[in-house]
Coordinates of C-alpha atoms in Angstrom, one line a residue:
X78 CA 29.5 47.1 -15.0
X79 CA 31.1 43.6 -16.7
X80 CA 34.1 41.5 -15.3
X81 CA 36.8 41.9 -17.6
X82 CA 37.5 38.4 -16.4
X83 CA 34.0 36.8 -16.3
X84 CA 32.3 38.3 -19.7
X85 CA 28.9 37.8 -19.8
X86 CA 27.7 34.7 -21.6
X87 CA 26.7 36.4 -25.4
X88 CA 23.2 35.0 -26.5
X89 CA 21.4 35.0 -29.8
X90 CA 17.9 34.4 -30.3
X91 CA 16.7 31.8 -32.3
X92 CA 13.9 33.1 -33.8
X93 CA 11.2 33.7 -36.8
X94 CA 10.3 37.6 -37.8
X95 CA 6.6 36.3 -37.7
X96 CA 7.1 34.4 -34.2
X97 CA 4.6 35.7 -31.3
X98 CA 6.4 34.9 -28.0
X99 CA 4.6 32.7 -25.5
X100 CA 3.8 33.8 -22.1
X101 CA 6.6 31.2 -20.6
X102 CA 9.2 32.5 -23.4
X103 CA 8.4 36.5 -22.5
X104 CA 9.5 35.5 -18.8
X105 CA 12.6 33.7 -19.8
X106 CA 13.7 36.9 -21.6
X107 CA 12.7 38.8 -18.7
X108 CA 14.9 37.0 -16.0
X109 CA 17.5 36.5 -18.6
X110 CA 18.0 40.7 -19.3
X111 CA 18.0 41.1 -15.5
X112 CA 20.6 38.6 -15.2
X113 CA 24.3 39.9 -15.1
X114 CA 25.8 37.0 -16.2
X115 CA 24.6 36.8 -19.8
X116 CA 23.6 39.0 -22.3
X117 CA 21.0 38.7 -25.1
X118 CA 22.7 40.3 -27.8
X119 CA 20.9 39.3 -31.2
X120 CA 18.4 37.2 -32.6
X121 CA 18.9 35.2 -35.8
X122 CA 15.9 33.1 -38.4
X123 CA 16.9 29.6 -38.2
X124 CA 17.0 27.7 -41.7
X125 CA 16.4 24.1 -40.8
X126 CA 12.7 22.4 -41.3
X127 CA 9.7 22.9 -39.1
X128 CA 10.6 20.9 -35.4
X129 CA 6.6 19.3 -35.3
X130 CA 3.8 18.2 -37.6
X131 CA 0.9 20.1 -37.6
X132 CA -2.0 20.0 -35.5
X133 CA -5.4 18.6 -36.8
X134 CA -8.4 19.9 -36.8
X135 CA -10.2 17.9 -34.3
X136 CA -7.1 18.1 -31.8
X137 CA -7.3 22.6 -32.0
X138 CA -11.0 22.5 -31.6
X139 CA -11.4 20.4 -28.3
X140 CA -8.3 22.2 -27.4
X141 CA -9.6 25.1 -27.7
X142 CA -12.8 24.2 -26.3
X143 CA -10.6 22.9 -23.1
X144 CA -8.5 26.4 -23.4
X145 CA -12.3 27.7 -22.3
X146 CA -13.5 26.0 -19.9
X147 CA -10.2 25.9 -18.1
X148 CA -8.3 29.2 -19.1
X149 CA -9.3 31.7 -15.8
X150 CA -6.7 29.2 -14.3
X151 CA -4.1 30.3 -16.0
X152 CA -2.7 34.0 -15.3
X153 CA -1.4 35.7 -18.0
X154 CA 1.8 36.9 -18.4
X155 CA 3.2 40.9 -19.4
X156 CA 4.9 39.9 -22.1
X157 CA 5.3 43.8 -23.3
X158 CA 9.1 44.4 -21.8
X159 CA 10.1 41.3 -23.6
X160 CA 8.5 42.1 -27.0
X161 CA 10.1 45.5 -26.9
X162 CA 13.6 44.0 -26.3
X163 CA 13.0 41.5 -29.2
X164 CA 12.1 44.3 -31.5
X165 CA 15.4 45.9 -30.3
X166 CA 17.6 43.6 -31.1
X167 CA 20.4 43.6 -34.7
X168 CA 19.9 40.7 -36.7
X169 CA 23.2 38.3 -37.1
X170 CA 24.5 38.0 -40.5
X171 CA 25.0 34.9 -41.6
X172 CA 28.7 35.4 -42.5
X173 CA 29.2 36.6 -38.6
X174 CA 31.6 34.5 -38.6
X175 CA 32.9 31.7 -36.6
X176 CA 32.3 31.9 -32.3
X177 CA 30.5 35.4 -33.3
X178 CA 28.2 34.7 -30.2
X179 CA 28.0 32.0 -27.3
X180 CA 24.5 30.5 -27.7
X181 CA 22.1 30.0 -30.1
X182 CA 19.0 29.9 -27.9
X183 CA 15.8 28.5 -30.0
X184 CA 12.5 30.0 -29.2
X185 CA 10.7 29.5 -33.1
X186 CA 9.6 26.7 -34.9
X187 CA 12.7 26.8 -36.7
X188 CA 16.4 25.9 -35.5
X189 CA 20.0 26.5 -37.0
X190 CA 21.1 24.6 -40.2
X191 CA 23.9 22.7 -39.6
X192 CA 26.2 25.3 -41.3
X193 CA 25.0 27.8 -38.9
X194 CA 26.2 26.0 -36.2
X195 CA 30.1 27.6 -36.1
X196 CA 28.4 31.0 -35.6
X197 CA 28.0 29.9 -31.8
X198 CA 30.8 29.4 -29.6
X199 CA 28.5 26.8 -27.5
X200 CA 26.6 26.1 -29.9
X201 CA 22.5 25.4 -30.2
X202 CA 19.9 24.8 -27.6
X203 CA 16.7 24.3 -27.1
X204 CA 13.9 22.8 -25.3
X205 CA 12.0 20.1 -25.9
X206 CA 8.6 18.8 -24.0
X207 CA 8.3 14.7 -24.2
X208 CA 10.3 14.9 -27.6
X209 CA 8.1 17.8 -28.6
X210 CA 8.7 21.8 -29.1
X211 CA 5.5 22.8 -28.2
X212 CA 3.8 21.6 -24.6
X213 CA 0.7 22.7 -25.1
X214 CA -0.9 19.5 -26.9
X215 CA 1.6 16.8 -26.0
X216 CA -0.7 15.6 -22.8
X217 CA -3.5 14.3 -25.3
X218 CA -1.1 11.7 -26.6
X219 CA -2.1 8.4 -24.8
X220 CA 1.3 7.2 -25.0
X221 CA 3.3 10.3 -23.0
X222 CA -0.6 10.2 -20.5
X223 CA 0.1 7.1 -19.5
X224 CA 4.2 8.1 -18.4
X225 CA 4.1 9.3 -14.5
X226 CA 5.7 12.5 -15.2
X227 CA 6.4 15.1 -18.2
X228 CA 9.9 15.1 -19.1
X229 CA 11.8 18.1 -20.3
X230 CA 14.8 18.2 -21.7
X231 CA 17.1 20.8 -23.2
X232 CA 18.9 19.3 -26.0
X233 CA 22.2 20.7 -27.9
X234 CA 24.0 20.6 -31.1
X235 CA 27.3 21.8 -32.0
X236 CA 29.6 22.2 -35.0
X237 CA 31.1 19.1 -34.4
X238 CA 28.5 17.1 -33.0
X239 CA 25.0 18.2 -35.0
X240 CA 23.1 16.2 -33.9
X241 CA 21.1 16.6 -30.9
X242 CA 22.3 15.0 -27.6
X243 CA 20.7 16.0 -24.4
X244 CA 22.4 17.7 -21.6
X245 CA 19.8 18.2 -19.2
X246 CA 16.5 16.6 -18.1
X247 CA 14.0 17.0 -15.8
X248 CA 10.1 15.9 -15.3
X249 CA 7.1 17.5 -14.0
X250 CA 4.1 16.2 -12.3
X251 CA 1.2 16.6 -15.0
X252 CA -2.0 18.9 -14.1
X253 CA -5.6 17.8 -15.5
X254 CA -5.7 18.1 -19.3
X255 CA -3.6 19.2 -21.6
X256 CA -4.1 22.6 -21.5
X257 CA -3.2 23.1 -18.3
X258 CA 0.1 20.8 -18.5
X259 CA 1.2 22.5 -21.2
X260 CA 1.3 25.9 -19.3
X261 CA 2.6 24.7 -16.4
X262 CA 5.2 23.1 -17.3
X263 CA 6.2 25.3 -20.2
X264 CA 6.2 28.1 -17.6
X265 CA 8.4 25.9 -14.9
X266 CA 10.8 25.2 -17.5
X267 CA 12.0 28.5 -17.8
X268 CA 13.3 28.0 -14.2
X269 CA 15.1 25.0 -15.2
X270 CA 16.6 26.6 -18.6
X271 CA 17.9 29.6 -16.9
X272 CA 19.8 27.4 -14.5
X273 CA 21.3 25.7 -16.9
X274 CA 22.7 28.9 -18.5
X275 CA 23.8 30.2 -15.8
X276 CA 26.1 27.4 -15.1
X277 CA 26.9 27.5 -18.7
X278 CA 28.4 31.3 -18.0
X279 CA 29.9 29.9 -14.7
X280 CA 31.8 27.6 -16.3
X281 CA 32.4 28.2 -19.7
X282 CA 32.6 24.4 -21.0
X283 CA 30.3 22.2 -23.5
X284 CA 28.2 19.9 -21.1
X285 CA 28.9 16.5 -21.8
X286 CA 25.7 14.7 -23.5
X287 CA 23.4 12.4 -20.9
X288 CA 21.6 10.6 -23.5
X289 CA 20.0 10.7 -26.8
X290 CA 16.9 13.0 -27.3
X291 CA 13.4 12.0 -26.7
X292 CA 11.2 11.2 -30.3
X293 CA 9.1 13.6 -31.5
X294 CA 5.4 11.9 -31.0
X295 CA 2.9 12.2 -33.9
X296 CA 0.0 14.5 -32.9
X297 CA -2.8 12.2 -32.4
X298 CA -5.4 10.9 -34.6
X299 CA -8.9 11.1 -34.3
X300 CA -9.9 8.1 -32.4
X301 CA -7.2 9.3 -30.0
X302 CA -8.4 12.7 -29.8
X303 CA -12.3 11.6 -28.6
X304 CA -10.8 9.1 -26.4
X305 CA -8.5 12.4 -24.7
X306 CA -12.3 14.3 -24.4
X307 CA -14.0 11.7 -22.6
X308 CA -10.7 10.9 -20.2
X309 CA -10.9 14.6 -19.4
X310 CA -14.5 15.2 -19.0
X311 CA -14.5 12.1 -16.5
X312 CA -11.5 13.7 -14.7
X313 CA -13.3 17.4 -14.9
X314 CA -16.8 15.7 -13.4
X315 CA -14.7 13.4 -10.6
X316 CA -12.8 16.7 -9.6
X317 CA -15.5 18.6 -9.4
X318 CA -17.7 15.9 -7.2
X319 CA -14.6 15.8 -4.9
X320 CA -15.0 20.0 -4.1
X321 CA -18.9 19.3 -3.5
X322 CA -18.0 16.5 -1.0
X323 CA -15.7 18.4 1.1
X324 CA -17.8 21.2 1.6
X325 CA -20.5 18.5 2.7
X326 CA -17.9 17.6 5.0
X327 CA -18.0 14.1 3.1
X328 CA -14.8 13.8 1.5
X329 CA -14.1 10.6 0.2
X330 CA -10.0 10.9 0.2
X331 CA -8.4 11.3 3.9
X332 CA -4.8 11.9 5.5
X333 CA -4.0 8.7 7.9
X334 CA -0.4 8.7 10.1
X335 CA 1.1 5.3 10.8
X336 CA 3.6 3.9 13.2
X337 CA 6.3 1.7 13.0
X338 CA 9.6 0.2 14.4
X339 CA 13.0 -0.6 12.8
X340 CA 15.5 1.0 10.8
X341 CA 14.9 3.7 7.9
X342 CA 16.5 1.7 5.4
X343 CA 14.0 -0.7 5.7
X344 CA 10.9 0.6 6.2
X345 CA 7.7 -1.4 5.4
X346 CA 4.4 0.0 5.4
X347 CA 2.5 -3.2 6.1
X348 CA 4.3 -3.4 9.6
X349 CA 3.2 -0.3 10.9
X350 CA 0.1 0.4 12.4
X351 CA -2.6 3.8 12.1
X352 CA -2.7 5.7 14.7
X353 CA -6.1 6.3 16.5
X354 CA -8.5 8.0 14.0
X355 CA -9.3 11.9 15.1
X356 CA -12.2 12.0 12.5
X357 CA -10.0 14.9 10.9
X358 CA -7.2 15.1 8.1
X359 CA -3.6 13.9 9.9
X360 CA -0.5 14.6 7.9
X361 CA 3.2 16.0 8.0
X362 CA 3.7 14.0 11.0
X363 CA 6.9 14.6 13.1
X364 CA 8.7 12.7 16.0
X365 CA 10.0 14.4 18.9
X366 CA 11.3 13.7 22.4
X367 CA 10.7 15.5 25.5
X368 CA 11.6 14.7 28.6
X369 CA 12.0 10.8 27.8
X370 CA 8.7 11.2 26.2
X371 CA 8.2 10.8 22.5
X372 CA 5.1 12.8 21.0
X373 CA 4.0 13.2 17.3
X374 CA 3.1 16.5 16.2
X375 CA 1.0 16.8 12.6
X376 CA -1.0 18.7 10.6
X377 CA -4.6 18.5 11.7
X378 CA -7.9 19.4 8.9
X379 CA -11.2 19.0 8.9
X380 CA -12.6 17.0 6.3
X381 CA -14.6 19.7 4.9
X382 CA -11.2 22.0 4.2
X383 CA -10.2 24.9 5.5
X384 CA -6.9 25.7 6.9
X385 CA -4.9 23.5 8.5
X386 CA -3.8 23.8 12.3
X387 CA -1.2 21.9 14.5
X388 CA -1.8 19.0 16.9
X389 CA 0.3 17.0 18.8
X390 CA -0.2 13.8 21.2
X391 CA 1.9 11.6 23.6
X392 CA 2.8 8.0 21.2
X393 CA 2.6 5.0 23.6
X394 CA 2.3 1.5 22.8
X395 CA -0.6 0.4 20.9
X396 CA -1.5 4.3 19.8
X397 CA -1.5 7.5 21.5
X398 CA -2.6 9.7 24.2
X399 CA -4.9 12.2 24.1
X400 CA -4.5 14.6 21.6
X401 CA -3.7 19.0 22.4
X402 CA -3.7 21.7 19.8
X403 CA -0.3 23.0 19.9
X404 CA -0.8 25.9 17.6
X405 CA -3.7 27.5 15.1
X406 CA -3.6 30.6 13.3
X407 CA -6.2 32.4 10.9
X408 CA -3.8 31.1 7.6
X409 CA -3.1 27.5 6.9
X410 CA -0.2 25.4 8.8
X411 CA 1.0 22.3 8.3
X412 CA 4.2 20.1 8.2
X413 CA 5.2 21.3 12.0
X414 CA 9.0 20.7 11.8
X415 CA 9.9 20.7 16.2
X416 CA 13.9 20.5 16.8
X417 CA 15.5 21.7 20.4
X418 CA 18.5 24.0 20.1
X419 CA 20.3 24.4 24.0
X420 CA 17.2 24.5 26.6
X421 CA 15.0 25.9 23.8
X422 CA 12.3 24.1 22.1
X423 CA 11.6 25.5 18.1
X424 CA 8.8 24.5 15.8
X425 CA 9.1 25.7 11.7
X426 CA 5.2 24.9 10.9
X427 CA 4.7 25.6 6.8
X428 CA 2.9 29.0 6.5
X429 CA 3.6 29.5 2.9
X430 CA -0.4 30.9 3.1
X431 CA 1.0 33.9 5.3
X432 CA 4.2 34.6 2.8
X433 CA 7.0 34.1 4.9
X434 CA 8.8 31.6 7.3
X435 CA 8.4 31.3 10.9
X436 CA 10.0 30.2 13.6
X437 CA 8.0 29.5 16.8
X438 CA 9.3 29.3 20.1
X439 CA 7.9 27.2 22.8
X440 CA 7.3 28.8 25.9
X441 CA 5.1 25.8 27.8
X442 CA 5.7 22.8 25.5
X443 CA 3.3 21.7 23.5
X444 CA 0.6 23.9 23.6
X445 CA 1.9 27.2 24.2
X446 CA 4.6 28.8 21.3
X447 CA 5.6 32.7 20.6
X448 CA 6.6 34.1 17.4
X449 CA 10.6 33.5 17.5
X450 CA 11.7 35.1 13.9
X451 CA 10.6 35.6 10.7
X452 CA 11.9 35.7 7.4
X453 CA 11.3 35.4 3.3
X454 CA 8.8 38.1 3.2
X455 CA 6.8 38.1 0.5
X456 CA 7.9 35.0 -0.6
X457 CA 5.9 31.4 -1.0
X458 CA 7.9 28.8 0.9
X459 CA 6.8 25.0 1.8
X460 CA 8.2 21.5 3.7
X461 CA 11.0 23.5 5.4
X462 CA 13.3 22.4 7.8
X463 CA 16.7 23.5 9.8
X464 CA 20.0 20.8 10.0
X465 CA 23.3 21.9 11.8
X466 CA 26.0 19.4 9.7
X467 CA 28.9 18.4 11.6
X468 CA 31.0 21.5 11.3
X469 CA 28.2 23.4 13.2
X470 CA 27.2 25.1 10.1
X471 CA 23.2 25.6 10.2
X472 CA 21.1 24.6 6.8
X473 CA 17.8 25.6 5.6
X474 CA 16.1 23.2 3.2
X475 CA 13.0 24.5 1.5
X476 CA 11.1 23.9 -1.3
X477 CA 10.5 28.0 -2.4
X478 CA 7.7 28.8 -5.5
X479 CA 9.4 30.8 -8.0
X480 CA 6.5 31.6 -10.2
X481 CA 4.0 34.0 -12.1
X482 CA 0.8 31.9 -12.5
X483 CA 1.4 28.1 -11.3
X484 CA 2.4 28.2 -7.1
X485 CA 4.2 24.7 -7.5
X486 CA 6.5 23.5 -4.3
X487 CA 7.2 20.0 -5.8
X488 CA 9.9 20.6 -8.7
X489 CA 13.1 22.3 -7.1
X490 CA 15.0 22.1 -3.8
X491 CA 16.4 25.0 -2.7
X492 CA 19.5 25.1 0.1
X493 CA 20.6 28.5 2.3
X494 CA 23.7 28.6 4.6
X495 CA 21.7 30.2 8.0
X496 CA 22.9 30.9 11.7
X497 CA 20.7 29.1 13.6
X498 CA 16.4 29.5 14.2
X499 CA 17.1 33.1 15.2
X500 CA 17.8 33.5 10.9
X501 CA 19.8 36.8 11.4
X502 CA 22.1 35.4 8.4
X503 CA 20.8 33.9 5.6
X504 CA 23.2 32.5 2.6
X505 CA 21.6 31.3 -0.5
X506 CA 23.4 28.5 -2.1
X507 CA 25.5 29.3 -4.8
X508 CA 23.8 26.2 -6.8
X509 CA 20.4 27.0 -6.1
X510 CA 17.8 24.9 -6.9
X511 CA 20.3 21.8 -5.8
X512 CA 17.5 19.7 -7.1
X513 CA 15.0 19.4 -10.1
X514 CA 12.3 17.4 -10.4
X515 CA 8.7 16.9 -9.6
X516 CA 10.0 13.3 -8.5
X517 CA 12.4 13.9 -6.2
X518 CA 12.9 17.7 -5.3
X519 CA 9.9 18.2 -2.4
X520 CA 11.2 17.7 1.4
X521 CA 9.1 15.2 3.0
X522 CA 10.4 15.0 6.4
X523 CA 13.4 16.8 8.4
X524 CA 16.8 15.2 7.8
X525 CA 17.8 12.0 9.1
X526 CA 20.7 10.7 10.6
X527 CA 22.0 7.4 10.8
X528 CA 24.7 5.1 11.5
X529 CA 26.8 7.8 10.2
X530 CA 24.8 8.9 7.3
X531 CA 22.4 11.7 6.5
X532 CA 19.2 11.1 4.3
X533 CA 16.4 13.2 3.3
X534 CA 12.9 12.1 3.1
X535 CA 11.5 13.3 -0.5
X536 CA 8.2 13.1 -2.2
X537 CA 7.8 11.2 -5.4
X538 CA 5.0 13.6 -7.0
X539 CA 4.0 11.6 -9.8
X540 CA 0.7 10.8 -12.1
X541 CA -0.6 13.6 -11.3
X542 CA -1.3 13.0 -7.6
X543 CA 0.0 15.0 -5.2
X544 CA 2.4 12.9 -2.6
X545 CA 1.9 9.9 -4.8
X546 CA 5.3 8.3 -3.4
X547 CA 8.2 8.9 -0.5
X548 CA 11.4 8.6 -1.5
X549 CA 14.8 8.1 0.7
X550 CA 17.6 10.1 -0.6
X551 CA 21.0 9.7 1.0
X552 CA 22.7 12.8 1.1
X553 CA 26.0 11.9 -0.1
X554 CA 27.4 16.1 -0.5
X555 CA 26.4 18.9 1.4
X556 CA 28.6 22.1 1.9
X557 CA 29.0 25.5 0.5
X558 CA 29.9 24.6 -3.3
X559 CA 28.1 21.8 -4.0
X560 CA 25.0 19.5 -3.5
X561 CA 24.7 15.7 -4.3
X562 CA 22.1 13.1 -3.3
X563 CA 21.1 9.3 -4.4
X564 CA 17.8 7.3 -4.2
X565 CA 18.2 4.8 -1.4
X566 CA 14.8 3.6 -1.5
X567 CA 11.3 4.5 -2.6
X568 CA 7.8 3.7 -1.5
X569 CA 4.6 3.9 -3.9
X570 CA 1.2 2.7 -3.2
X571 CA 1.8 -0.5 -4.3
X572 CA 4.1 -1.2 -0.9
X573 CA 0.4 -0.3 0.7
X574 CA -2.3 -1.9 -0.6
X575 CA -5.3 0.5 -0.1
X576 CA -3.2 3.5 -0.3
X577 CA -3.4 6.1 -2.6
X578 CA -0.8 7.9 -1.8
X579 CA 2.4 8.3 0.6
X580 CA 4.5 11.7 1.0
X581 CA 5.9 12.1 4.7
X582 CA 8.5 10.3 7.2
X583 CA 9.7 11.1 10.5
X584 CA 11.9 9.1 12.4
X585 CA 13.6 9.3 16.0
X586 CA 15.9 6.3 16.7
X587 CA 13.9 3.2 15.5
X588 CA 10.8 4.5 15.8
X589 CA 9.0 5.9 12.2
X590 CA 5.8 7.6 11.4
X591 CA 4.6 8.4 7.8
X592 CA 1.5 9.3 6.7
X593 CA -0.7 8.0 3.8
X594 CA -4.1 8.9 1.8
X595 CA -7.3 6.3 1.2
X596 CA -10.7 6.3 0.6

């Protein structure tokens, strides 16, 4: 039953008779129908000109020959709710009248004429992929492949401002080819769309324009299209090597932790030093002290895969002591979060392999831990940590998968209000995901504090590399109604020569660890 007070936000459809929905576009209608705060009540055929060029020849064939080779990747989605719905709903007249809806939400190839405009309260959106409406090609133009990240961005016109302005953008870390891109990011859109509407119904306002629309690019020619097919079949043949290698145990890419001293606001790379080489993947490495002691716990992998356990080791001068397994389990672990609450000693290790969160309790620290709590069943949840602010109210940040066929931890950053490790109360935050972006959303490290301040390490996920950067974001708002952060500084590759990538700090006092990936 509706709130007389709150309506739900009225939606119409943008959308041809002829127009197939996509798998991403089904799911947006799904979560939208389930949603109590809006209502889809209508659909309506846009009159304005097609929103692309077509595609040539060349480009649909190799795309289609890519859809092929990589399509088992991609898992389909019931669209059969959705289409039933669609069928279901009246058409709007176009003499509705003014405000007759909320939102004209465009799905087609087609948008609202500029005189159909008054016929939404709100107005027009839709989304747009690098300029374009349709993902699924725009990663064969050499221009947008050679851009870290895809952008999205869901773009608005009104009756009194038709032209296009954009009111919301995010990016995406790019997957290899364009087939695969386009799915995924089409499909983590919806995500970021249906956040944006919901604040819309909160609030009940026009947002405000943040800058003026991406260009449309021009599909790409024919010289541009073989030069895509070669790119990919290099990337298809380098990936492929890779999987042989690490089954030979012979992996030419490996996880390295280094330490360092000095403060977190000016951390360089070339001052620290590697820690002692296991012969085994390190990463996720996290400070903690005990007993006057400080040890570094990490992820630990063999080179040849497999899952992941958890080691830790004594840091002295120079390196570190002998290294203990603190704990293994038959599913994958890794980014081994240890804080102390009272006497007790906790560890949150990632397990998003066994579908929940745990929360381990040391009973003979470091190698011995029980099962403290669980919770998030059923649920995939990475890089998650605990903070108690300074009005003793317990956070959990997590980076949760909300997803049908891409399992993605790198795009949003999710907040709940908790009551300690023992996670009898759990609070989603009323702004949930606080952050988008492929860029800046993943945790990568525990929060820090500081003369005063609280930052948050973040991964820069970017070029299509996984951990490509580390990011420190100073948490500048972080209570019950709101979230706000701000790049303080970032790290890429370039601040390491020989580094391929860099995506995890730790810190305790003025002593730092991050980790890093060569060859």
């Amino acid at each position: 039953m509706s709130d007389p007070l709150h309506p739900p936000l009225r939606i119409v459809l943008v959308v041809d008779a002829l127009h197939d929905l996509t798998d991403a576009e089904a799911l947006l209608i799904d979560r939208l129908s389930a949603d109590p705060k809006v209502v889809i009540c209508g659909r309506i055929a846009g009159t304005a000109g097609q929103r692309a060029d077509p595609l040539p020849i060349s480009l649909r064939g190799f795309l289609g020959l890519e859809r092929f080779v990589v399509g088992r990747r991609i898992l389909p989605y019931d669209t059969r709710k959705a289409v039933r719905l669609m069928a279901g709903l009246p058409e709007v007249a176009p003499d509705a009248g003014s405000g007759a809806f909320d939102l004209a939400l465009v799905l087609g190839a087609k948008r609202l004429a500029a005189e159909q405009l008054a016929l939404a309260r709100f107005g027009e959106w839709m989304l747009s992929y690098g300029g374009a409406a349709d993902p699924g090609w725009i990663w064969t133009v050499p221009d947008l492949r050679a851009k870290p990240r895809v952008e999205v961005e869901i773009t608005q016109r009104h009756s009194a401002s038709p032209a296009p302005v954009t009111i919301r953008r995010t990016s995406y870390n790019p997957k290899p080819g364009a087939v695969l891109t386009g799915a995924f990011v089409a499909e983590k859109s919806v995500l970021f769309l249906h956040h944006a509407l919901s604040e819309l119904a909160d609030r009940r306002a026009v947002p405000q324009g943040s800058g003026t629309p991406l260009i449309a690019p021009a599909p790409p020619a024919l010289g541009d299209v073989l030069s895509y097919a070669g790119a990919f079949a290099r990337t298809s043949f380098r990936k492929f090597s890779e999987r042989i290698r690490e089954r030979q145990n012979r992996a030419r890419q490996f996880w390295r932790v280094a330490h360092g001293t000095g403060s977190v606001t000016a951390i360089n790379p070339m001052e620290a030093a590697d820690l002692p080489d296991r012969r085994q993947i390190m990463a996720d490495p996290f400070l903690f002290e005990h007993q006057g002691e400080l040890w570094v716990f990490y992820e630990a992998m063999s080179g040849g895969g497999g899952n992941g356990w958890i080691e830790a080791a004594r840091l002295l001068p120079g390196g570190t002591g002998p290294s203990v397994t603190a704990l293994t389990r038959p599913y994958h672990l890794s980014f081994p979060f240890v804080f102390s609450e009272g006497s007790d000693i906790f560890m949150i290790p990632e397990t998003q392999q066994s579908r929940r969160l745990e929360v381990w309790r040391a009973t003979d620290f470091p190698t011995e831990w029980v099962l403290h709590a669980t919770a998030f069943e059923g649920q995939y949840l990475a890089e998650s940590s605990l903070f108690r602010d300074d009005h003793g109210q317990w956070w959990l940040l997590t980076n949760l998968s909300d997803h049908y066929a891409f399992q993605d931890h790198s795009s949003e950053l999710y907040l709940f209000a908790v009551d300690g490790p023992d996670l009898n109360s759990i609070s989603p935050h009323p702004k949930n995901p606080v952050v988008f972006g492929a860029d800046l959303a993943r945790n990568a490290g525990a929060i820090i504090r500081h003369r005063g301040r609280l930052y948050r390490p973040s991964q820069n996920n970017s070029f299509g590399v996984y951990g490509y950067g580390l990011n420190l974001m100073e948490v500048l708002r972080l209570d019950g109604e709101g979230y706000e952060e701000r790049l303080a500084w970032q790290l890429t590759p370039k601040d390491k020569p020989g580094s391929l990538a860099l995506h995890h700090l730790s810190v305790v006092g003025d002593q730092y660890v991050f980790d890093w990936c060569g060859e």
